GROMACS .gro file of C-alpha atoms in nm:
model
  284
    1MET     CA    1  -0.002   0.000  -0.003
    2PHE     CA    2   0.118   0.353  -0.076
    3SER     CA    3   0.131   0.599   0.204
    4SER     CA    4  -0.077   0.913   0.166
    5ARG     CA    5   0.242   1.111   0.123
    6THR     CA    6   0.366   0.886  -0.150
    7MET     CA    7   0.030   0.891  -0.321
    8GLY     CA    8   0.033   1.267  -0.307
    9HIS     CA    9   0.371   1.288  -0.479
   10PHE     CA   10   0.251   1.034  -0.744
   11MET     CA   11  -0.060   1.236  -0.816
   12ALA     CA   12   0.138   1.566  -0.841
   13LYS     CA   13   0.364   1.405  -1.101
   14ILE     CA   14   0.061   1.291  -1.298
   15VAL     CA   15  -0.089   1.638  -1.292
   16LEU     CA   16   0.247   1.795  -1.392
   17LEU     CA   17   0.272   1.541  -1.686
   18PHE     CA   18  -0.077   1.638  -1.807
   19LEU     CA   19   0.002   2.009  -1.782
   20LEU     CA   20   0.326   1.954  -1.983
   21LEU     CA   21   0.140   1.764  -2.254
   22PHE     CA   22  -0.129   2.033  -2.267
   23VAL     CA   23   0.123   2.304  -2.306
   24ALA     CA   24   0.320   2.115  -2.577
   25THR     CA   25   0.009   2.031  -2.783
   26GLY     CA   26  -0.123   2.382  -2.738
   27CYS     CA   27   0.196   2.537  -2.870
   28ASN     CA   28   0.199   2.283  -3.160
   29SER     CA   29  -0.153   2.383  -3.242
   30ARG     CA   30  -0.064   2.751  -3.255
   31GLN     CA   31   0.236   2.672  -3.473
   32THR     CA   32   0.060   2.458  -3.728
   33GLY     CA   33  -0.318   2.472  -3.701
   34ASN     CA   34  -0.342   2.859  -3.695
   35LYS     CA   35  -0.093   2.963  -3.954
   36LEU     CA   36  -0.216   3.189  -4.221
   37LYS     CA   37  -0.232   2.988  -4.539
   38VAL     CA   38  -0.106   3.177  -4.839
   39VAL     CA   39  -0.063   3.085  -5.202
   40THR     CA   40   0.151   3.305  -5.429
   41GLY     CA   41   0.176   3.370  -5.804
   42THR     CA   42   0.557   3.384  -5.823
   43SER     CA   43   0.859   3.301  -5.615
   44LEU     CA   44   0.918   3.671  -5.560
   45LEU     CA   45   0.588   3.693  -5.365
   46MET     CA   46   0.651   3.366  -5.191
   47THR     CA   47   0.992   3.490  -5.067
   48ALA     CA   48   0.843   3.816  -4.955
   49VAL     CA   49   0.578   3.627  -4.756
   50GLN     CA   50   0.838   3.404  -4.604
   51GLU     CA   51   1.058   3.692  -4.504
   52VAL     CA   52   0.772   3.887  -4.341
   53GLY     CA   53   0.557   3.586  -4.209
   54LYS     CA   54   0.820   3.354  -4.093
   55ASP     CA   55   0.666   3.080  -3.880
   56ARG     CA   56   0.324   3.258  -3.866
   57VAL     CA   57   0.242   3.166  -4.226
   58GLU     CA   58   0.221   2.860  -4.445
   59VAL     CA   59   0.303   2.956  -4.808
   60LYS     CA   60   0.297   2.767  -5.137
   61ASN     CA   61   0.387   2.902  -5.477
   62ILE     CA   62   0.228   2.824  -5.821
   63ILE     CA   63   0.459   2.927  -6.100
   64PRO     CA   64   0.810   2.774  -6.080
   65PRO     CA   65   1.090   3.039  -6.052
   66ALA     CA   66   1.270   2.944  -6.377
   67SER     CA   67   0.952   2.969  -6.583
   68CYS     CA   68   0.818   3.280  -6.756
   69PRO     CA   69   0.517   3.393  -6.542
   70GLY     CA   70   0.360   3.556  -6.846
   71HIS     CA   71   0.362   3.237  -7.056
   72PHE     CA   72   0.306   2.965  -6.798
   73ASP     CA   73   0.042   2.702  -6.865
   74ILE     CA   74  -0.174   2.658  -6.553
   75LYS     CA   75  -0.272   2.300  -6.470
   76PRO     CA   76  -0.562   2.172  -6.259
   77SER     CA   77  -0.304   2.062  -5.991
   78ASP     CA   78  -0.184   2.419  -5.978
   79VAL     CA   79  -0.517   2.550  -5.910
   80ALA     CA   80  -0.586   2.287  -5.650
   81VAL     CA   81  -0.342   2.446  -5.402
   82LEU     CA   82  -0.589   2.731  -5.381
   83SER     CA   83  -0.861   2.509  -5.235
   84GLN     CA   84  -0.713   2.516  -4.887
   85ALA     CA   85  -0.577   2.870  -4.892
   86ARG     CA   86  -0.688   3.176  -4.706
   87VAL     CA   87  -0.508   3.438  -4.922
   88PHE     CA   88  -0.383   3.421  -5.287
   89LEU     CA   89  -0.126   3.684  -5.360
   90MET     CA   90  -0.053   3.765  -5.725
   91HIS     CA   91   0.117   4.044  -5.905
   92ASP     CA   92  -0.135   4.294  -6.045
   93TRP     CA   93  -0.010   4.210  -6.396
   94GLN     CA   94  -0.099   3.844  -6.349
   95GLY     CA   95  -0.475   3.906  -6.374
   96LYS     CA   96  -0.501   3.784  -6.728
   97LEU     CA   97  -0.342   3.448  -6.624
   98PHE     CA   98  -0.530   3.400  -6.294
   99THR     CA   99  -0.881   3.502  -6.412
  100LYS     CA  100  -1.172   3.504  -6.183
  101GLU     CA  101  -1.317   3.195  -6.345
  102LEU     CA  102  -0.987   3.004  -6.293
  103VAL     CA  103  -0.962   3.097  -5.931
  104ALA     CA  104  -1.333   3.016  -5.880
  105SER     CA  105  -1.267   2.667  -6.008
  106ALA     CA  106  -1.082   2.599  -5.682
  107ASN     CA  107  -1.414   2.603  -5.505
  108ASN     CA  108  -1.296   2.792  -5.207
  109PRO     CA  109  -1.547   3.060  -5.097
  110GLN     CA  110  -1.309   3.165  -4.812
  111LEU     CA  111  -1.020   3.253  -5.047
  112GLU     CA  112  -0.929   3.618  -5.081
  113VAL     CA  113  -0.741   3.724  -5.393
  114VAL     CA  114  -0.507   4.024  -5.337
  115PRO     CA  115  -0.322   4.181  -5.639
  116VAL     CA  116   0.006   4.332  -5.521
  117ALA     CA  117   0.076   4.650  -5.715
  118VAL     CA  118   0.435   4.728  -5.666
  119LYS     CA  119   0.587   4.861  -5.994
  120GLY     CA  120   0.943   4.802  -6.114
  121ASN     CA  121   1.194   4.516  -6.098
  122TRP     CA  122   1.168   4.342  -5.761
  123MET     CA  123   1.523   4.224  -5.784
  124ALA     CA  124   1.635   4.591  -5.742
  125PRO     CA  125   1.675   4.657  -5.366
  126PRO     CA  126   1.467   4.981  -5.352
  127VAL     CA  127   1.177   4.808  -5.519
  128TRP     CA  128   1.208   4.493  -5.312
  129GLN     CA  129   1.191   4.711  -5.002
  130GLN     CA  130   0.853   4.854  -5.124
  131ALA     CA  131   0.734   4.499  -5.190
  132LEU     CA  132   0.821   4.382  -4.839
  133GLN     CA  133   0.622   4.659  -4.692
  134ALA     CA  134   0.323   4.603  -4.924
  135VAL     CA  135   0.312   4.225  -4.836
  136ALA     CA  136   0.346   4.300  -4.463
  137SER     CA  137   0.042   4.533  -4.483
  138ILE     CA  138  -0.162   4.263  -4.655
  139LEU     CA  139  -0.069   3.994  -4.407
  140ALA     CA  140  -0.147   4.234  -4.117
  141GLU     CA  141  -0.487   4.300  -4.260
  142LYS     CA  142  -0.571   3.938  -4.316
  143ASP     CA  143  -0.418   3.825  -3.987
  144PRO     CA  144  -0.451   4.119  -3.738
  145ALA     CA  145  -0.351   3.917  -3.444
  146ASN     CA  146   0.004   3.902  -3.578
  147LYS     CA  147   0.008   4.255  -3.712
  148ASP     CA  148   0.293   4.378  -3.500
  149TYR     CA  149   0.488   4.066  -3.578
  150TYR     CA  150   0.468   4.115  -3.956
  151LYS     CA  151   0.557   4.488  -3.922
  152ALA     CA  152   0.868   4.403  -3.719
  153LYS     CA  153   0.983   4.124  -3.957
  154ALA     CA  154   0.925   4.345  -4.252
  155GLN     CA  155   1.143   4.624  -4.109
  156GLU     CA  156   1.418   4.367  -4.042
  157ALA     CA  157   1.395   4.244  -4.400
  158VAL     CA  158   1.390   4.600  -4.542
  159ASP     CA  159   1.701   4.691  -4.343
  160GLN     CA  160   1.881   4.374  -4.456
  161ALA     CA  161   1.786   4.446  -4.817
  162ALA     CA  162   1.931   4.796  -4.784
  163ARG     CA  163   2.257   4.663  -4.654
  164VAL     CA  164   2.293   4.394  -4.923
  165GLY     CA  165   2.200   4.647  -5.191
  166GLN     CA  166   2.463   4.890  -5.082
  167GLU     CA  167   2.731   4.630  -5.071
  168THR     CA  168   2.655   4.479  -5.403
  169GLN     CA  169   2.610   4.814  -5.574
  170ALA     CA  170   2.947   4.921  -5.433
  171ARG     CA  171   3.108   4.612  -5.587
  172LEU     CA  172   2.963   4.686  -5.926
  173GLN     CA  173   3.080   5.046  -5.911
  174ALA     CA  174   3.424   4.948  -5.809
  175ALA     CA  175   3.435   4.710  -6.110
  176GLY     CA  176   3.345   4.995  -6.347
  177ALA     CA  177   2.990   4.902  -6.425
  178GLY     CA  178   2.898   5.273  -6.456
  179ASN     CA  179   3.118   5.311  -6.754
  180LEU     CA  180   2.980   5.007  -6.942
  181LYS     CA  181   2.726   5.032  -7.218
  182VAL     CA  182   2.491   4.732  -7.262
  183LEU     CA  183   2.197   4.586  -7.445
  184CYS     CA  184   1.960   4.390  -7.222
  185SER     CA  185   1.627   4.217  -7.199
  186ASP     CA  186   1.343   4.463  -7.138
  187GLN     CA  187   1.256   4.235  -6.836
  188GLN     CA  188   1.595   4.320  -6.684
  189GLU     CA  189   1.609   4.689  -6.767
  190GLY     CA  190   1.504   4.812  -6.419
  191PHE     CA  191   1.763   4.592  -6.237
  192VAL     CA  192   2.035   4.678  -6.489
  193HIS     CA  193   1.976   5.049  -6.444
  194TRP     CA  194   1.999   4.998  -6.062
  195ALA     CA  195   2.325   4.814  -6.109
  196GLY     CA  196   2.465   5.125  -6.272
  197PHE     CA  197   2.502   5.013  -6.639
  198GLN     CA  198   2.430   5.248  -6.932
  199VAL     CA  199   2.134   5.082  -7.111
  200ILE     CA  200   2.167   5.158  -7.484
  201GLY     CA  201   1.875   4.944  -7.600
  202THR     CA  202   1.640   4.665  -7.481
  203TYR     CA  203   1.478   4.376  -7.658
  204GLY     CA  204   1.180   4.129  -7.584
  205ARG     CA  205   1.145   3.754  -7.591
  206PRO     CA  206   1.303   3.550  -7.868
  207GLU     CA  207   0.974   3.526  -8.066
  208GLU     CA  208   0.969   3.903  -8.087
  209LEU     CA  209   1.320   3.939  -8.227
  210THR     CA  210   1.266   3.962  -8.598
  211PRO     CA  211   1.565   3.993  -8.830
  212GLN     CA  212   1.495   4.354  -8.872
  213ARG     CA  213   1.480   4.417  -8.493
  214VAL     CA  214   1.810   4.226  -8.442
  215LYS     CA  215   1.977   4.435  -8.713
  216GLU     CA  216   1.858   4.760  -8.557
  217LEU     CA  217   1.989   4.655  -8.216
  218VAL     CA  218   2.320   4.540  -8.356
  219ASP     CA  219   2.367   4.867  -8.548
  220LYS     CA  220   2.280   5.067  -8.248
  221GLY     CA  221   2.501   4.870  -8.021
  222ARG     CA  222   2.801   4.890  -8.263
  223GLN     CA  223   2.758   5.265  -8.304
  224ALA     CA  224   2.736   5.326  -7.927
  225GLY     CA  225   3.018   5.087  -7.840
  226VAL     CA  226   2.812   4.832  -7.641
  227GLN     CA  227   3.037   4.588  -7.450
  228LEU     CA  228   2.785   4.344  -7.291
  229ILE     CA  229   2.457   4.167  -7.362
  230ILE     CA  230   2.237   4.085  -7.066
  231ASP     CA  231   1.973   3.815  -7.104
  232ASN     CA  232   1.686   3.727  -6.874
  233LEU     CA  233   1.652   3.361  -6.773
  234GLN     CA  234   1.279   3.348  -6.755
  235SER     CA  235   1.193   3.521  -7.086
  236GLY     CA  236   1.468   3.365  -7.301
  237PRO     CA  237   1.807   3.272  -7.162
  238ASP     CA  238   1.972   3.290  -7.511
  239ALA     CA  239   1.775   3.569  -7.668
  240GLY     CA  240   2.075   3.790  -7.705
  241ALA     CA  241   2.313   3.518  -7.828
  242GLY     CA  242   2.295   3.624  -8.192
  243MET     CA  243   2.356   3.983  -8.119
  244ALA     CA  244   2.645   3.906  -7.894
  245LYS     CA  245   2.798   3.700  -8.171
  246GLU     CA  246   2.744   3.972  -8.428
  247LEU     CA  247   2.906   4.233  -8.205
  248GLY     CA  248   3.175   4.003  -8.071
  249ILE     CA  249   3.111   4.080  -7.713
  250PRO     CA  250   3.033   3.883  -7.400
  251ARG     CA  251   2.681   3.782  -7.298
  252VAL     CA  252   2.540   3.688  -6.951
  253THR     CA  253   2.203   3.553  -6.837
  254ILE     CA  254   2.057   3.656  -6.506
  255SER     CA  255   1.750   3.576  -6.319
  256ASN     CA  256   1.440   3.791  -6.229
  257PHE     CA  257   1.312   3.545  -5.959
  258PRO     CA  258   1.461   3.381  -5.646
  259GLY     CA  259   1.516   3.010  -5.711
  260GLY     CA  260   1.560   3.056  -6.082
  261LEU     CA  261   1.925   2.969  -6.059
  262PRO     CA  262   2.079   2.703  -5.825
  263GLY     CA  263   2.136   2.813  -5.463
  264THR     CA  264   1.915   3.124  -5.489
  265ASP     CA  265   1.597   3.036  -5.306
  266LYS     CA  266   1.616   3.367  -5.101
  267TRP     CA  267   1.597   3.716  -5.252
  268ASP     CA  268   1.949   3.817  -5.126
  269GLN     CA  269   2.094   3.498  -5.262
  270ALA     CA  270   1.939   3.571  -5.605
  271LEU     CA  271   2.062   3.928  -5.604
  272GLN     CA  272   2.422   3.833  -5.510
  273LYS     CA  273   2.421   3.562  -5.776
  274ASN     CA  274   2.311   3.802  -6.039
  275VAL     CA  275   2.582   4.040  -5.941
  276GLU     CA  276   2.849   3.771  -5.936
  277LEU     CA  277   2.750   3.668  -6.291
  278LEU     CA  278   2.756   4.031  -6.414
  279LEU     CA  279   3.102   4.090  -6.249
  280ALA     CA  280   3.237   3.771  -6.412
  281ALA     CA  281   3.107   3.887  -6.756
  282LEU     CA  282   3.261   4.230  -6.751
  283PRO     CA  283   3.528   4.286  -7.014
  284LYS     CA  284   3.872   4.248  -6.857
   0.00000   0.00000   0.00000
């Protein structure tokens, strides 16, 4: 037989065990069951949500980062991810792809579609900082209980983007990017301007480059003394190859989306990779 004192200790341990289990499962419930479920239209949006939301959100992306977001063929399995989401974030220019009818086919009456209207190339640090703040405002509106958390994380990410931007821009300036004249994909024009290059002309996707247009660009590039061609991975990684050959100058392909190139799942990794590729391609 147990003494009353021994039985008291035993019961106290049982109560403590139940309390520990309750706390553990309660925390787990907050971490997994109550996360804001978000689906994004590109990896830029997904990365912004991850930076701002951290462990308070669960995010899935639809269009792969190496694909052209304007020419991606949406499959039923892509739309299916919207069926369990609370918020769908897409760029405001993706409305023609993600039509109301397409989103409605997910059969999710709780889903809120929010276009994000931040203009410019999001790989350029000043634009990325605007995007982070815009995403933080949206998350705070849809999940007000975590409003202060999103605001704080967004500010941390904005400050980090500013530091990385200053460091990488300084590297480009030290390497003489400001003195270099280039032809580039129109999808990279904003980023290339931020990087300090002198953009002499831009071009579209390969299917838009008629022989006449190529000749115009080559003549313009030769007259201006262009020294580098900059292609965009997502819209045509080899679009400028013919022009580079005609002009006898180097060509480089960079990415407009995190994850488009190996080891670039985060925005700052994608930025640094682009800068490394540009620096390696500069005429020696």
